[in-house]
C-alpha cells in the first residue's frame, strides 16, 4: 500500500502521527471502494477514537488504532430497531484496524447542528437523546452478553482509577484538599456502584454520537458501551447540555432538561454519589489523553477536562452544582 503522509491533514488528525493518519485514510479508501464508495468524494464526519467518512449511500468508520470491532458489531445488531442505529452493511479488519460500513442516513451530526438550533430545539434534542438512550437501557438483559463491565471512561478497578487520579493530581498540582476529595469521590463511586441496578450504558452519550433531522433520529458509535449504573450515561448528558465549548457552566433550557432528567432517573439513595463519581471518571479519561500528548500545542487542545475536573472537586461541584449538597 502506498501511503501519502504529505496529503492535506484533516483538522481531526492534526495532532496524530501523519503516517498513522495516512494509513487509516488509505485503509478506509480501500474499504469504501469495495462497497461502491469513493473516499475522495465522501465527507469526513466528527469522531475522536475512530475516523468516519460519509457519502454515496454509505458511511465507513475505521479505528485509528489496531483494534477489533466485532463486539460492537454484535451489540449493534442486537439493538432494538427504535434506537435508530444505521444498518450495518459490512464489517471486518484491515491490517489490524477494525472497520464498519453502514448505510448512510439522512441527517446531520447533532454536535454540528447544535449551534443552529433554537433554545426549544436544543431542549427537545436533549430529551430525545435520552429517550433513545433509554431504549438501550431497557434492552439490557438482551444486550449484556455483548458488553463488558468496564471500558471507555469506566476503569476495571478502584486501583486503576486511583492511578489515573494520581497522574492528574501531579500534573495539575492539585492542593491536598482537592486531592483528598478526588480520592474520596472515586472510593465512594466504587463502593456504591454494586448497590444499584446495572444497565447497558451507551458509554459515550455525546452530541457527536447522534443524528439530527428535525429531531434525534439515531444513536451512533457504541464502541464504549459498558454495564454499570445509569449515572454513567447521565453524567455525560448533563455535561453535554450544561457546559459550553469553553468549559463554562451554562444556564439554558437544554441544561434544565438534562438536570431534570438526571434528577428523575438517579437512584434516590446513591444517585448523587454515583453521578459525581462517574463525572470524575469521565474527565480523568480525557486528562489521560491530555497527559499523553507530547507537545504544548497538543496539550492546549485538551485543556478543557482539566478545568472541568477542578470544578467538580470544588465545593460547589462545578457543572454538577444542582446535585451537590
mmCIF file of N, CA, C and O in Angstrom, residues 24 27-28 30-32 34-35 50-51 59-74 77 88-102:
data_model
loop_
_atom_site.group_PDB
_atom_site.id
_atom_site.type_symbol
_atom_site.label_atom_id
_atom_site.label_comp_id
_atom_site.label_asym_id
_atom_site.label_seq_id
_atom_site.Cartn_x
_atom_site.Cartn_y
_atom_site.Cartn_z
ATOM 1 N N UNK A 24 -4.650 4.988 8.019
ATOM 2 C CA UNK A 24 -6.085 4.837 8.270
ATOM 3 C C UNK A 24 -6.885 5.353 7.076
ATOM 4 O O UNK A 24 -7.863 4.722 6.645
ATOM 5 N N UNK A 27 -6.591 2.802 4.236
ATOM 6 C CA UNK A 27 -7.388 1.607 4.525
ATOM 7 C C UNK A 27 -8.870 1.900 4.324
ATOM 8 O O UNK A 27 -9.609 1.084 3.763
ATOM 9 N N UNK A 28 -9.310 3.073 4.788
ATOM 10 C CA UNK A 28 -10.710 3.461 4.620
ATOM 11 C C UNK A 28 -11.063 3.585 3.147
ATOM 12 O O UNK A 28 -12.166 3.209 2.724
ATOM 13 N N UNK A 30 -9.785 1.893 0.681
ATOM 14 C CA UNK A 30 -9.929 0.538 0.148
ATOM 15 C C UNK A 30 -11.280 -0.062 0.527
ATOM 16 O O UNK A 30 -11.955 -0.685 -0.295
ATOM 17 N N UNK A 31 -11.665 0.117 1.793
ATOM 18 C CA UNK A 31 -12.948 -0.410 2.262
ATOM 19 C C UNK A 31 -14.092 0.255 1.506
ATOM 20 O O UNK A 31 -15.029 -0.417 1.039
ATOM 21 N N UNK A 32 -14.040 1.577 1.373
ATOM 22 C CA UNK A 32 -15.094 2.302 0.664
ATOM 23 C C UNK A 32 -15.209 1.816 -0.777
ATOM 24 O O UNK A 32 -16.322 1.598 -1.286
ATOM 25 N N UNK A 34 -14.484 -1.066 -2.016
ATOM 26 C CA UNK A 34 -15.064 -2.411 -2.092
ATOM 27 C C UNK A 34 -16.583 -2.384 -1.942
ATOM 28 O O UNK A 34 -17.259 -3.354 -2.282
ATOM 29 N N UNK A 35 -17.100 -1.273 -1.422
ATOM 30 C CA UNK A 35 -18.542 -1.164 -1.204
ATOM 31 C C UNK A 35 -19.163 -0.040 -2.034
ATOM 32 O O UNK A 35 -20.196 0.534 -1.675
ATOM 33 N N UNK A 50 -12.304 7.031 16.330
ATOM 34 C CA UNK A 50 -12.369 6.432 15.003
ATOM 35 C C UNK A 50 -12.409 7.525 13.954
ATOM 36 O O UNK A 50 -12.730 8.682 14.257
ATOM 37 N N UNK A 51 -12.091 7.163 12.723
ATOM 38 C CA UNK A 51 -12.233 8.082 11.597
ATOM 39 C C UNK A 51 -13.416 7.624 10.759
ATOM 40 O O UNK A 51 -13.536 6.428 10.452
ATOM 41 N N UNK A 59 -21.477 4.874 4.988
ATOM 42 C CA UNK A 59 -20.572 5.509 5.949
ATOM 43 C C UNK A 59 -19.515 4.471 6.298
ATOM 44 O O UNK A 59 -19.842 3.310 6.576
ATOM 45 N N UNK A 60 -18.251 4.873 6.258
ATOM 46 C CA UNK A 60 -17.141 3.991 6.594
ATOM 47 C C UNK A 60 -16.494 4.508 7.863
ATOM 48 O O UNK A 60 -16.052 5.663 7.922
ATOM 49 N N UNK A 61 -16.462 3.660 8.892
ATOM 50 C CA UNK A 61 -15.815 4.036 10.159
ATOM 51 C C UNK A 61 -14.693 3.048 10.423
ATOM 52 O O UNK A 61 -14.895 1.835 10.380
ATOM 53 N N UNK A 62 -13.510 3.562 10.714
ATOM 54 C CA UNK A 62 -12.345 2.708 10.907
ATOM 55 C C UNK A 62 -11.580 3.157 12.146
ATOM 56 O O UNK A 62 -11.460 4.363 12.419
ATOM 57 N N UNK A 63 -11.098 2.201 12.907
ATOM 58 C CA UNK A 63 -10.393 2.510 14.150
ATOM 59 C C UNK A 63 -9.033 3.121 13.861
ATOM 60 O O UNK A 63 -8.320 2.691 12.947
ATOM 61 N N UNK A 64 -8.666 4.133 14.642
ATOM 62 C CA UNK A 64 -7.347 4.756 14.487
ATOM 63 C C UNK A 64 -6.231 3.810 14.913
ATOM 64 O O UNK A 64 -5.117 3.889 14.411
ATOM 65 N N UNK A 65 -6.529 2.939 15.874
ATOM 66 C CA UNK A 65 -5.519 2.014 16.376
ATOM 67 C C UNK A 65 -5.933 0.589 16.016
ATOM 68 O O UNK A 65 -7.110 0.335 15.729
ATOM 69 N N UNK A 66 -4.991 -0.334 16.013
ATOM 70 C CA UNK A 66 -5.331 -1.721 15.654
ATOM 71 C C UNK A 66 -6.216 -2.393 16.705
ATOM 72 O O UNK A 66 -5.732 -2.989 17.657
ATOM 73 N N UNK A 67 -7.512 -2.264 16.546
ATOM 74 C CA UNK A 67 -8.466 -2.901 17.446
ATOM 75 C C UNK A 67 -9.561 -3.560 16.618
ATOM 76 O O UNK A 67 -9.846 -3.168 15.490
ATOM 77 N N UNK A 68 -10.187 -4.565 17.229
ATOM 78 C CA UNK A 68 -11.264 -5.310 16.592
ATOM 79 C C UNK A 68 -12.599 -4.673 16.960
ATOM 80 O O UNK A 68 -12.802 -4.258 18.096
ATOM 81 N N UNK A 69 -13.535 -4.586 16.015
ATOM 82 C CA UNK A 69 -14.854 -4.016 16.280
ATOM 83 C C UNK A 69 -15.939 -5.081 16.361
ATOM 84 O O UNK A 69 -17.128 -4.762 16.351
ATOM 85 N N UNK A 70 -15.544 -6.359 16.454
ATOM 86 C CA UNK A 70 -16.529 -7.441 16.404
ATOM 87 C C UNK A 70 -17.548 -7.338 17.536
ATOM 88 O O UNK A 70 -18.747 -7.573 17.336
ATOM 89 N N UNK A 71 -17.090 -6.977 18.754
ATOM 90 C CA UNK A 71 -18.016 -6.883 19.880
ATOM 91 C C UNK A 71 -19.040 -5.773 19.647
ATOM 92 O O UNK A 71 -20.236 -5.960 19.912
ATOM 93 N N UNK A 72 -18.592 -4.626 19.151
ATOM 94 C CA UNK A 72 -19.518 -3.532 18.878
ATOM 95 C C UNK A 72 -20.522 -3.924 17.803
ATOM 96 O O UNK A 72 -21.716 -3.601 17.902
ATOM 97 N N UNK A 73 -20.052 -4.626 16.764
ATOM 98 C CA UNK A 73 -20.949 -5.055 15.693
ATOM 99 C C UNK A 73 -22.041 -5.972 16.241
ATOM 100 O O UNK A 73 -23.231 -5.814 15.925
ATOM 101 N N UNK A 74 -21.656 -6.927 17.086
ATOM 102 C CA UNK A 74 -22.637 -7.840 17.681
ATOM 103 C C UNK A 74 -23.645 -7.075 18.528
ATOM 104 O O UNK A 74 -24.853 -7.372 18.509
ATOM 105 N N UNK A 77 -26.109 -5.085 16.258
ATOM 106 C CA UNK A 77 -27.079 -5.962 15.601
ATOM 107 C C UNK A 77 -28.141 -6.466 16.573
ATOM 108 O O UNK A 77 -29.217 -6.901 16.149
ATOM 109 N N UNK A 88 -25.895 -1.935 9.549
ATOM 110 C CA UNK A 88 -24.542 -2.375 9.229
ATOM 111 C C UNK A 88 -24.578 -3.189 7.938
ATOM 112 O O UNK A 88 -25.289 -4.191 7.838
ATOM 113 N N UNK A 89 -23.798 -2.753 6.944
ATOM 114 C CA UNK A 89 -23.732 -3.445 5.664
ATOM 115 C C UNK A 89 -22.573 -4.433 5.608
ATOM 116 O O UNK A 89 -22.655 -5.449 4.923
ATOM 117 N N UNK A 90 -21.502 -4.118 6.309
ATOM 118 C CA UNK A 90 -20.327 -4.993 6.303
ATOM 119 C C UNK A 90 -19.423 -4.582 7.453
ATOM 120 O O UNK A 90 -19.484 -3.451 7.947
ATOM 121 N N UNK A 91 -18.563 -5.523 7.877
ATOM 122 C CA UNK A 91 -17.571 -5.215 8.908
ATOM 123 C C UNK A 91 -16.389 -6.134 8.708
ATOM 124 O O UNK A 91 -16.496 -7.188 8.084
ATOM 125 N N UNK A 92 -15.237 -5.715 9.211
ATOM 126 C CA UNK A 92 -14.045 -6.530 9.062
ATOM 127 C C UNK A 92 -12.834 -5.863 9.685
ATOM 128 O O UNK A 92 -12.955 -4.906 10.458
ATOM 129 N N UNK A 93 -11.654 -6.353 9.333
ATOM 130 C CA UNK A 93 -10.397 -5.837 9.856
ATOM 131 C C UNK A 93 -9.392 -5.754 8.721
ATOM 132 O O UNK A 93 -9.278 -6.678 7.913
ATOM 133 N N UNK A 94 -8.677 -4.641 8.629
ATOM 134 C CA UNK A 94 -7.613 -4.457 7.642
ATOM 135 C C UNK A 94 -6.345 -4.046 8.355
ATOM 136 O O UNK A 94 -6.323 -3.015 9.052
ATOM 137 N N UNK A 95 -5.334 -4.860 8.233
ATOM 138 C CA UNK A 95 -4.051 -4.615 8.908
ATOM 139 C C UNK A 95 -4.252 -4.341 10.397
ATOM 140 O O UNK A 95 -3.612 -3.468 10.988
ATOM 141 N N UNK A 96 -5.190 -5.072 10.996
ATOM 142 C CA UNK A 96 -5.457 -4.955 12.420
ATOM 143 C C UNK A 96 -6.453 -3.876 12.791
ATOM 144 O O UNK A 96 -6.922 -3.841 13.933
ATOM 145 N N UNK A 97 -6.802 -2.996 11.865
ATOM 146 C CA UNK A 97 -7.734 -1.901 12.141
ATOM 147 C C UNK A 97 -9.160 -2.341 11.820
ATOM 148 O O UNK A 97 -9.496 -2.614 10.663
ATOM 149 N N UNK A 98 -10.008 -2.412 12.862
ATOM 150 C CA UNK A 98 -11.392 -2.774 12.638
ATOM 151 C C UNK A 98 -12.127 -1.692 11.869
ATOM 152 O O UNK A 98 -11.834 -0.502 11.993
ATOM 153 N N UNK A 99 -13.090 -2.114 11.053
ATOM 154 C CA UNK A 99 -13.899 -1.148 10.303
ATOM 155 C C UNK A 99 -15.339 -1.639 10.200
ATOM 156 O O UNK A 99 -15.621 -2.827 10.300
ATOM 157 N N UNK A 100 -16.240 -0.691 10.036
ATOM 158 C CA UNK A 100 -17.667 -0.965 9.864
ATOM 159 C C UNK A 100 -18.175 -0.098 8.724
ATOM 160 O O UNK A 100 -17.868 1.096 8.649
ATOM 161 N N UNK A 101 -18.958 -0.689 7.840
ATOM 162 C CA UNK A 101 -19.654 0.053 6.797
ATOM 163 C C UNK A 101 -21.140 0.023 7.124
ATOM 164 O O UNK A 101 -21.720 -1.052 7.305
ATOM 165 N N UNK A 102 -21.742 1.198 7.224
ATOM 166 C CA UNK A 102 -23.179 1.290 7.488
ATOM 167 C C UNK A 102 -23.864 2.037 6.353
ATOM 168 O O UNK A 102 -23.219 2.735 5.562
#
